[in-house]
Coordinates of N, CA and C in Angstrom, one line a residue:
X1 N 111.1 131.8 175.0 CA 112.1 130.9 175.6 C 112.8 131.6 176.7
X2 N 113.0 131.0 177.9 CA 113.6 131.6 179.0 C 115.0 131.0 179.2
X3 N 116.0 131.9 179.5 CA 117.3 131.4 179.7 C 117.5 131.4 181.2
X4 N 117.9 130.2 181.8 CA 118.1 130.2 183.3 C 119.4 131.0 183.7
X5 N 119.3 131.6 184.8 CA 120.4 132.3 185.4 C 120.9 131.5 186.7
X6 N 122.2 131.3 186.7 CA 122.8 130.7 187.9 C 123.7 131.7 188.5
X7 N 123.5 132.0 189.8 CA 124.2 133.1 190.4 C 125.0 132.6 191.6
X8 N 126.2 133.1 191.8 CA 127.0 132.8 193.0 C 126.4 133.6 194.2
X9 N 126.0 134.8 194.0 CA 125.5 135.6 195.1 C 124.0 135.7 195.0
X10 N 123.3 135.3 196.1 CA 121.9 135.4 196.1 C 121.4 136.8 196.2
X11 N 120.3 137.0 195.5 CA 119.6 138.3 195.6 C 118.4 138.1 196.5
X12 N 118.1 139.0 197.4 CA 117.0 138.9 198.3 C 115.7 139.1 197.5
X13 N 115.7 139.8 196.4 CA 114.5 140.1 195.7 C 114.8 140.0 194.2
X14 N 115.0 138.8 193.7 CA 115.4 138.7 192.2 C 114.2 139.0 191.4
X15 N 114.5 139.6 190.2 CA 113.4 140.0 189.3 C 113.2 139.0 188.2
X16 N 114.2 138.0 188.1 CA 114.1 136.9 187.2 C 114.3 135.6 187.9
X17 N 113.9 134.5 187.4 CA 114.2 133.2 188.0 C 115.7 133.0 188.1
X18 N 116.1 132.7 189.3 CA 117.5 132.6 189.6 C 117.8 131.4 190.5
X19 N 118.8 130.6 190.2 CA 119.2 129.5 191.1 C 120.6 129.9 191.7
X20 N 120.7 129.8 193.0 CA 121.9 130.3 193.6 C 122.5 129.2 194.5
X21 N 123.8 129.4 194.8 CA 124.5 128.5 195.7 C 124.1 128.8 197.1
X22 N 124.1 127.7 198.0 CA 123.8 127.9 199.4 C 125.0 128.1 200.2
X23 N 125.6 129.2 200.2 CA 126.9 129.5 200.9 C 126.7 129.4 202.4
X24 N 125.6 129.7 202.9 CA 125.3 129.6 204.3 C 125.5 128.2 204.8
X25 N 124.9 127.3 204.1 CA 125.0 125.9 204.5 C 126.4 125.4 204.4
X26 N 127.1 125.9 203.4 CA 128.5 125.5 203.2 C 129.4 125.8 204.5
X27 N 129.2 127.1 204.9 CA 129.9 127.5 206.2 C 129.5 126.7 207.4
X28 N 128.2 126.4 207.4 CA 127.7 125.6 208.5 C 128.3 124.1 208.5
X29 N 128.4 123.6 207.3 CA 128.9 122.2 207.1 C 130.4 122.2 207.5
X30 N 131.1 123.2 207.2 CA 132.6 123.2 207.6 C 132.7 123.3 209.2
X31 N 131.9 124.1 209.8 CA 131.9 124.2 211.3 C 131.6 122.8 211.9
X32 N 130.5 122.2 211.3 CA 130.1 120.9 211.8 C 131.3 119.9 211.6
X33 N 131.9 119.9 210.4 CA 133.1 119.0 210.2 C 134.2 119.2 211.2
X34 N 134.5 120.5 211.6 CA 135.5 120.7 212.6 C 135.0 120.1 214.0
X35 N 133.8 120.4 214.3 CA 133.2 119.9 215.5 C 133.3 118.4 215.6
X36 N 132.8 117.7 214.6 CA 132.9 116.3 214.5 C 134.3 115.7 214.5
X37 N 135.2 116.5 214.1 CA 136.6 116.1 214.1 C 137.3 116.4 215.4
X38 N 136.6 116.9 216.4 CA 137.1 117.1 217.7 C 137.7 118.5 218.0
X39 N 137.6 119.4 217.1 CA 138.1 120.7 217.3 C 137.1 121.6 218.1
X40 N 137.6 122.2 219.2 CA 136.8 123.1 219.9 C 137.2 124.6 219.7
X41 N 138.5 124.8 219.4 CA 139.0 126.1 219.1 C 139.1 126.3 217.6
X42 N 138.4 127.3 217.1 CA 138.4 127.5 215.7 C 138.7 129.0 215.3
X43 N 139.1 129.2 214.1 CA 139.3 130.6 213.6 C 138.6 130.7 212.2
X44 N 138.6 131.9 211.7 CA 138.0 132.1 210.4 C 138.7 133.3 209.7
X45 N 138.9 133.1 208.4 CA 139.3 134.1 207.5 C 138.2 134.4 206.6
X46 N 137.5 135.5 206.8 CA 136.3 135.8 206.0 C 136.6 136.8 204.8
X47 N 135.7 136.8 203.9 CA 135.9 137.6 202.7 C 135.3 139.0 202.8
X48 N 135.3 139.7 201.7 CA 134.8 141.1 201.7 C 133.4 141.2 202.2
X49 N 133.2 142.1 203.2 CA 131.9 142.2 203.8 C 130.8 142.7 202.9
X50 N 131.1 143.2 201.8 CA 130.1 143.7 200.8 C 129.7 142.6 199.9
X51 N 130.2 141.4 200.0 CA 129.8 140.3 199.1 C 128.8 139.4 199.9
X52 N 127.7 139.2 199.3 CA 126.7 138.3 200.0 C 127.2 136.9 200.3
X53 N 127.8 136.3 199.3 CA 128.3 134.9 199.6 C 129.3 134.9 200.7
X54 N 130.2 135.9 200.8 CA 131.2 135.9 201.8 C 130.5 136.0 203.2
X55 N 129.5 136.9 203.3 CA 128.7 137.0 204.6 C 128.0 135.7 204.9
X56 N 127.4 135.1 203.9 CA 126.6 133.8 204.1 C 127.6 132.7 204.6
X57 N 128.7 132.6 204.0 CA 129.7 131.6 204.4 C 130.1 131.8 205.9
X58 N 130.4 133.0 206.2 CA 130.9 133.4 207.5 C 129.7 133.2 208.5
X59 N 128.5 133.6 208.2 CA 127.4 133.5 209.1 C 127.0 132.0 209.3
X60 N 127.1 131.2 208.3 CA 126.8 129.8 208.5 C 127.8 129.2 209.4
X61 N 129.0 129.5 209.3 CA 130.1 129.0 210.2 C 129.9 129.5 211.6
X62 N 129.7 130.8 211.8 CA 129.6 131.3 213.1 C 128.3 130.9 213.8
X63 N 127.2 130.7 213.1 CA 125.9 130.2 213.7 C 126.1 128.8 214.2
X64 N 126.8 128.0 213.5 CA 127.0 126.6 214.1 C 127.8 126.7 215.4
X65 N 128.8 127.5 215.4 CA 129.6 127.6 216.6 C 128.8 128.2 217.8
X66 N 128.0 129.1 217.5 CA 127.2 129.7 218.6 C 126.2 128.7 219.2
X67 N 125.8 127.7 218.4 CA 124.9 126.7 218.9 C 125.6 125.6 219.6
X68 N 126.9 125.5 219.5 CA 127.7 124.4 220.2 C 128.6 125.1 221.2
X69 N 128.2 125.1 222.4 CA 128.9 125.9 223.4 C 130.4 125.3 223.7
X70 N 130.7 124.1 223.3 CA 132.0 123.6 223.5 C 133.0 124.3 222.5
X71 N 132.5 124.9 221.4 CA 133.3 125.5 220.4 C 133.6 126.9 220.7
X72 N 134.8 127.4 220.4 CA 135.1 128.8 220.7 C 135.8 129.4 219.4
X73 N 135.3 130.5 219.0 CA 136.0 131.3 218.0 C 137.1 132.1 218.6
X74 N 138.3 131.7 218.4 CA 139.4 132.4 219.1 C 140.2 133.3 218.2
X75 N 140.0 133.3 216.9 CA 140.7 134.1 216.0 C 139.9 134.4 214.8
X76 N 140.0 135.6 214.3 CA 139.3 135.9 213.0 C 140.1 137.0 212.3
X77 N 140.0 136.9 211.0 CA 140.7 137.9 210.1 C 139.9 138.3 208.9
X78 N 139.8 139.5 208.6 CA 139.1 140.0 207.5 C 139.9 140.0 206.2
X79 N 139.7 139.1 205.3 CA 140.5 139.0 204.1 C 139.8 139.6 202.9
X80 N 140.3 139.4 201.7 CA 139.7 140.0 200.6 C 139.6 139.0 199.4
X81 N 139.7 137.8 199.7 CA 139.6 136.6 198.8 C 140.8 136.4 197.9
X82 N 141.9 137.2 198.2 CA 143.1 137.0 197.5 C 144.2 136.2 198.2
X83 N 145.1 135.6 197.5 CA 146.2 134.9 198.1 C 147.0 135.7 199.1
X84 N 147.3 136.9 198.8 CA 148.0 137.8 199.6 C 147.3 138.0 201.0
X85 N 146.0 138.1 201.0 CA 145.3 138.3 202.3 C 145.4 137.0 203.1
X86 N 145.5 135.8 202.5 CA 145.7 134.6 203.2 C 147.1 134.6 203.9
X87 N 148.1 135.1 203.2 CA 149.4 135.2 203.7 C 149.4 136.2 204.9
X88 N 148.8 137.3 204.7 CA 148.7 138.3 205.8 C 147.9 137.7 207.0
X89 N 146.9 136.9 206.7 CA 146.1 136.3 207.8 C 147.1 135.4 208.6
X90 N 147.9 134.7 208.0 CA 148.8 133.8 208.8 C 149.7 134.7 209.7
X91 N 150.2 135.8 209.2 CA 151.1 136.6 210.0 C 150.3 137.3 211.2
X92 N 149.1 137.6 210.9 CA 148.2 138.1 212.0 C 148.0 136.9 213.0
X93 N 147.7 135.7 212.5 CA 147.5 134.6 213.4 C 148.7 134.3 214.3
X94 N 149.9 134.3 213.8 CA 151.0 133.9 214.5 C 151.4 135.0 215.6
X95 N 150.8 136.1 215.6 CA 151.0 137.1 216.7 C 150.4 136.6 218.0
X96 N 149.4 135.7 217.9 CA 148.7 135.3 219.1 C 149.3 134.0 219.6
X97 N 149.2 133.8 220.9 CA 149.7 132.6 221.5 C 148.7 131.4 221.6
X98 N 148.2 131.1 220.5 CA 147.2 130.0 220.4 C 147.9 128.7 220.4
X99 N 147.3 127.7 221.0 CA 147.9 126.4 220.9 C 147.7 125.9 219.5
X100 N 148.4 124.8 219.2 CA 148.4 124.4 217.8 C 147.1 123.7 217.4
X101 N 146.3 123.1 218.3 CA 145.1 122.4 218.0 C 144.0 123.3 217.6
X102 N 144.1 123.9 216.5 CA 143.0 124.8 216.0 C 142.7 124.5 214.6
X103 N 141.4 124.7 214.3 CA 140.9 124.5 212.9 C 140.5 125.9 212.4
X104 N 141.0 126.2 211.2 CA 140.7 127.6 210.6 C 139.9 127.3 209.3
X105 N 138.8 128.1 209.2 CA 138.0 128.0 208.0 C 138.3 129.3 207.2
X106 N 138.7 129.2 206.0 CA 138.9 130.3 205.1 C 137.7 130.3 204.1
X107 N 137.0 131.4 204.0 CA 135.8 131.5 203.2 C 136.0 131.4 201.7
X108 N 137.3 131.2 201.3 CA 137.5 130.7 199.9 C 138.9 130.1 199.9
X109 N 139.1 129.3 198.8 CA 140.3 128.5 198.7 C 141.6 129.4 198.5
X110 N 141.4 130.5 197.8 CA 142.6 131.3 197.5 C 143.3 131.8 198.7
X111 N 142.4 132.3 199.7 CA 143.0 132.8 200.9 C 143.6 131.6 201.7
X112 N 142.9 130.5 201.7 CA 143.4 129.3 202.4 C 144.7 128.8 201.9
X113 N 144.9 128.9 200.6 CA 146.2 128.5 200.0 C 147.3 129.5 200.3
X114 N 147.0 130.7 200.4 CA 148.0 131.7 200.8 C 148.4 131.5 202.3
X115 N 147.4 131.2 203.1 CA 147.6 130.9 204.6 C 148.5 129.6 204.7
X116 N 148.1 128.6 203.9 CA 148.8 127.3 203.9 C 150.3 127.5 203.5
X117 N 150.5 128.2 202.5 CA 151.9 128.4 202.0 C 152.7 129.1 203.0
X118 N 152.1 130.2 203.6 CA 152.9 131.0 204.5 C 153.1 130.2 205.8
X119 N 152.1 129.4 206.2 CA 152.3 128.6 207.5 C 153.4 127.6 207.3
X120 N 153.4 126.9 206.2 CA 154.4 125.9 206.0 C 155.8 126.5 205.8
X121 N 155.8 127.7 205.2 CA 157.1 128.4 205.0 C 157.7 128.8 206.4
X122 N 156.8 128.9 207.4 CA 157.2 129.4 208.7 C 157.3 128.2 209.7
X123 N 157.4 127.0 209.1 CA 157.6 125.8 209.9 C 156.4 125.1 210.6
X124 N 155.2 125.6 210.3 CA 154.0 124.9 210.8 C 153.7 123.7 209.9
X125 N 153.3 122.6 210.6 CA 152.9 121.4 209.9 C 151.4 121.4 209.8
X126 N 150.9 121.3 208.6 CA 149.5 121.2 208.2 C 149.2 119.8 207.9
X127 N 148.2 119.2 208.4 CA 147.2 119.6 209.4 C 147.6 119.3 210.9
X128 N 148.8 118.8 211.1 CA 149.2 118.5 212.5 C 149.1 119.7 213.5
X129 N 149.7 120.8 213.1 CA 149.7 122.0 214.0 C 148.5 122.8 213.8
X130 N 148.1 123.0 212.6 CA 146.9 123.9 212.3 C 146.1 123.2 211.2
X131 N 144.8 123.1 211.4 CA 143.9 122.5 210.3 C 143.4 123.7 209.6
X132 N 143.6 123.8 208.3 CA 143.1 124.9 207.5 C 142.2 124.3 206.4
X133 N 141.0 124.9 206.2 CA 140.1 124.4 205.1 C 139.5 125.6 204.4
X134 N 139.2 125.4 203.1 CA 138.7 126.4 202.3 C 137.3 126.2 201.8
X135 N 136.9 126.9 200.8 CA 135.6 126.9 200.2 C 135.7 127.1 198.7
X136 N 135.2 126.2 197.9 CA 135.1 126.3 196.4 C 135.7 125.1 195.8
X137 N 136.6 124.4 196.4 CA 137.3 123.2 195.9 C 137.9 123.4 194.5
X138 N 138.6 124.5 194.4 CA 139.3 124.7 193.1 C 140.3 123.6 192.8
X139 N 140.7 123.4 191.6 CA 141.6 122.3 191.2 C 142.9 122.3 192.0
X140 N 143.4 123.5 192.3 CA 144.7 123.6 193.0 C 144.7 122.9 194.4
X141 N 143.5 122.8 195.0 CA 143.4 122.2 196.3 C 143.9 120.8 196.4
X142 N 143.8 120.0 195.3 CA 144.2 118.6 195.3 C 145.7 118.5 194.9
X143 N 146.3 119.7 194.5 CA 147.7 119.7 194.0 C 148.6 120.3 195.0
X144 N 148.2 120.6 196.2 CA 149.1 121.2 197.2 C 149.5 120.0 198.1
X145 N 150.6 120.3 198.8 CA 151.1 119.3 199.8 C 151.1 120.0 201.2
X146 N 150.2 119.6 202.0 CA 149.2 118.5 201.9 C 148.0 119.1 201.1
X147 N 147.1 118.2 200.6 CA 145.9 118.7 199.8 C 145.1 119.6 200.8
X148 N 144.4 120.5 200.2 CA 143.6 121.4 201.0 C 142.1 120.9 201.1
X149 N 141.6 120.7 202.3 CA 140.2 120.4 202.5 C 139.4 121.6 202.1
X150 N 138.3 121.3 201.4 CA 137.5 122.4 200.9 C 136.1 122.0 200.7
X151 N 135.2 122.9 200.9 CA 133.7 122.7 200.5 C 133.6 122.7 199.0
X152 N 133.0 121.7 198.5 CA 132.9 121.5 197.1 C 131.5 121.7 196.6
X153 N 131.4 122.3 195.5 CA 130.1 122.5 194.9 C 129.9 121.6 193.7
X154 N 128.8 120.8 193.7 CA 128.5 119.9 192.6 C 127.9 120.6 191.5
X155 N 128.7 121.1 190.5 CA 128.1 121.9 189.4 C 127.3 121.0 188.5
X156 N 127.5 119.8 188.3 CA 126.7 118.9 187.5 C 125.3 118.8 188.1
X157 N 125.2 118.6 189.4 CA 123.9 118.6 190.1 C 123.2 119.9 190.0
X158 N 123.9 121.0 190.1 CA 123.2 122.3 189.9 C 122.7 122.4 188.5
X159 N 123.5 122.0 187.5 CA 123.0 122.1 186.1 C 121.8 121.2 185.9
X160 N 121.8 120.0 186.5 CA 120.6 119.2 186.4 C 119.3 119.8 187.0
X161 N 119.6 120.5 188.2 CA 118.4 121.1 188.8 C 117.9 122.3 188.0
X162 N 118.8 123.0 187.4 CA 118.4 124.2 186.5 C 117.6 123.6 185.4
X163 N 118.1 122.6 184.7 CA 117.3 122.0 183.6 C 116.0 121.5 184.0
X164 N 115.9 120.8 185.1 CA 114.6 120.3 185.6 C 113.7 121.4 185.9
X165 N 114.2 122.4 186.6 CA 113.4 123.5 187.0 C 112.7 124.2 185.7
X166 N 113.5 124.4 184.7 CA 113.0 125.1 183.6 C 112.2 124.2 182.7
X167 N 112.4 122.9 182.7 CA 111.6 122.0 182.0 C 110.1 122.0 182.5
X168 N 110.0 122.2 183.8 CA 108.7 122.3 184.5 C 107.9 123.5 184.3
X169 N 108.6 124.6 183.8 CA 107.9 125.9 183.6 C 107.2 125.9 182.3

């Protein structure tokens, strides 16, 4: 009997059957959402460079931007997936003279929530002044004011796919 493994971080050469999240597409979807919402100026708070899913989220986002010449990456910050790095990201962001009509993608919700809190504490109106969105859709996203836009993972669908995959083996 084989036990299925579900992994957040993809392995380029798995030695066992593994089902992973598609973090690259998630980053790409967020950039597309910003584009379709009329944002040309965007920023990103990315995660630890040694984490595959952090790089995939960042690369998916940046690749969409590079294919759409009307979009410009005007700010980026290297975070660590913690709330404190989201707060620090806001303070780095406010050093620059960017206009308010910017959309920022945080590669996880925790950093986005830190940025959101710090931005609102400093008088910024979200989403009127700055659009901030995260990744993972943790329960806290719906409990903030305003709620945090986030890439959601359908865990029930993943579970169904895992079961179907292993039933076929």
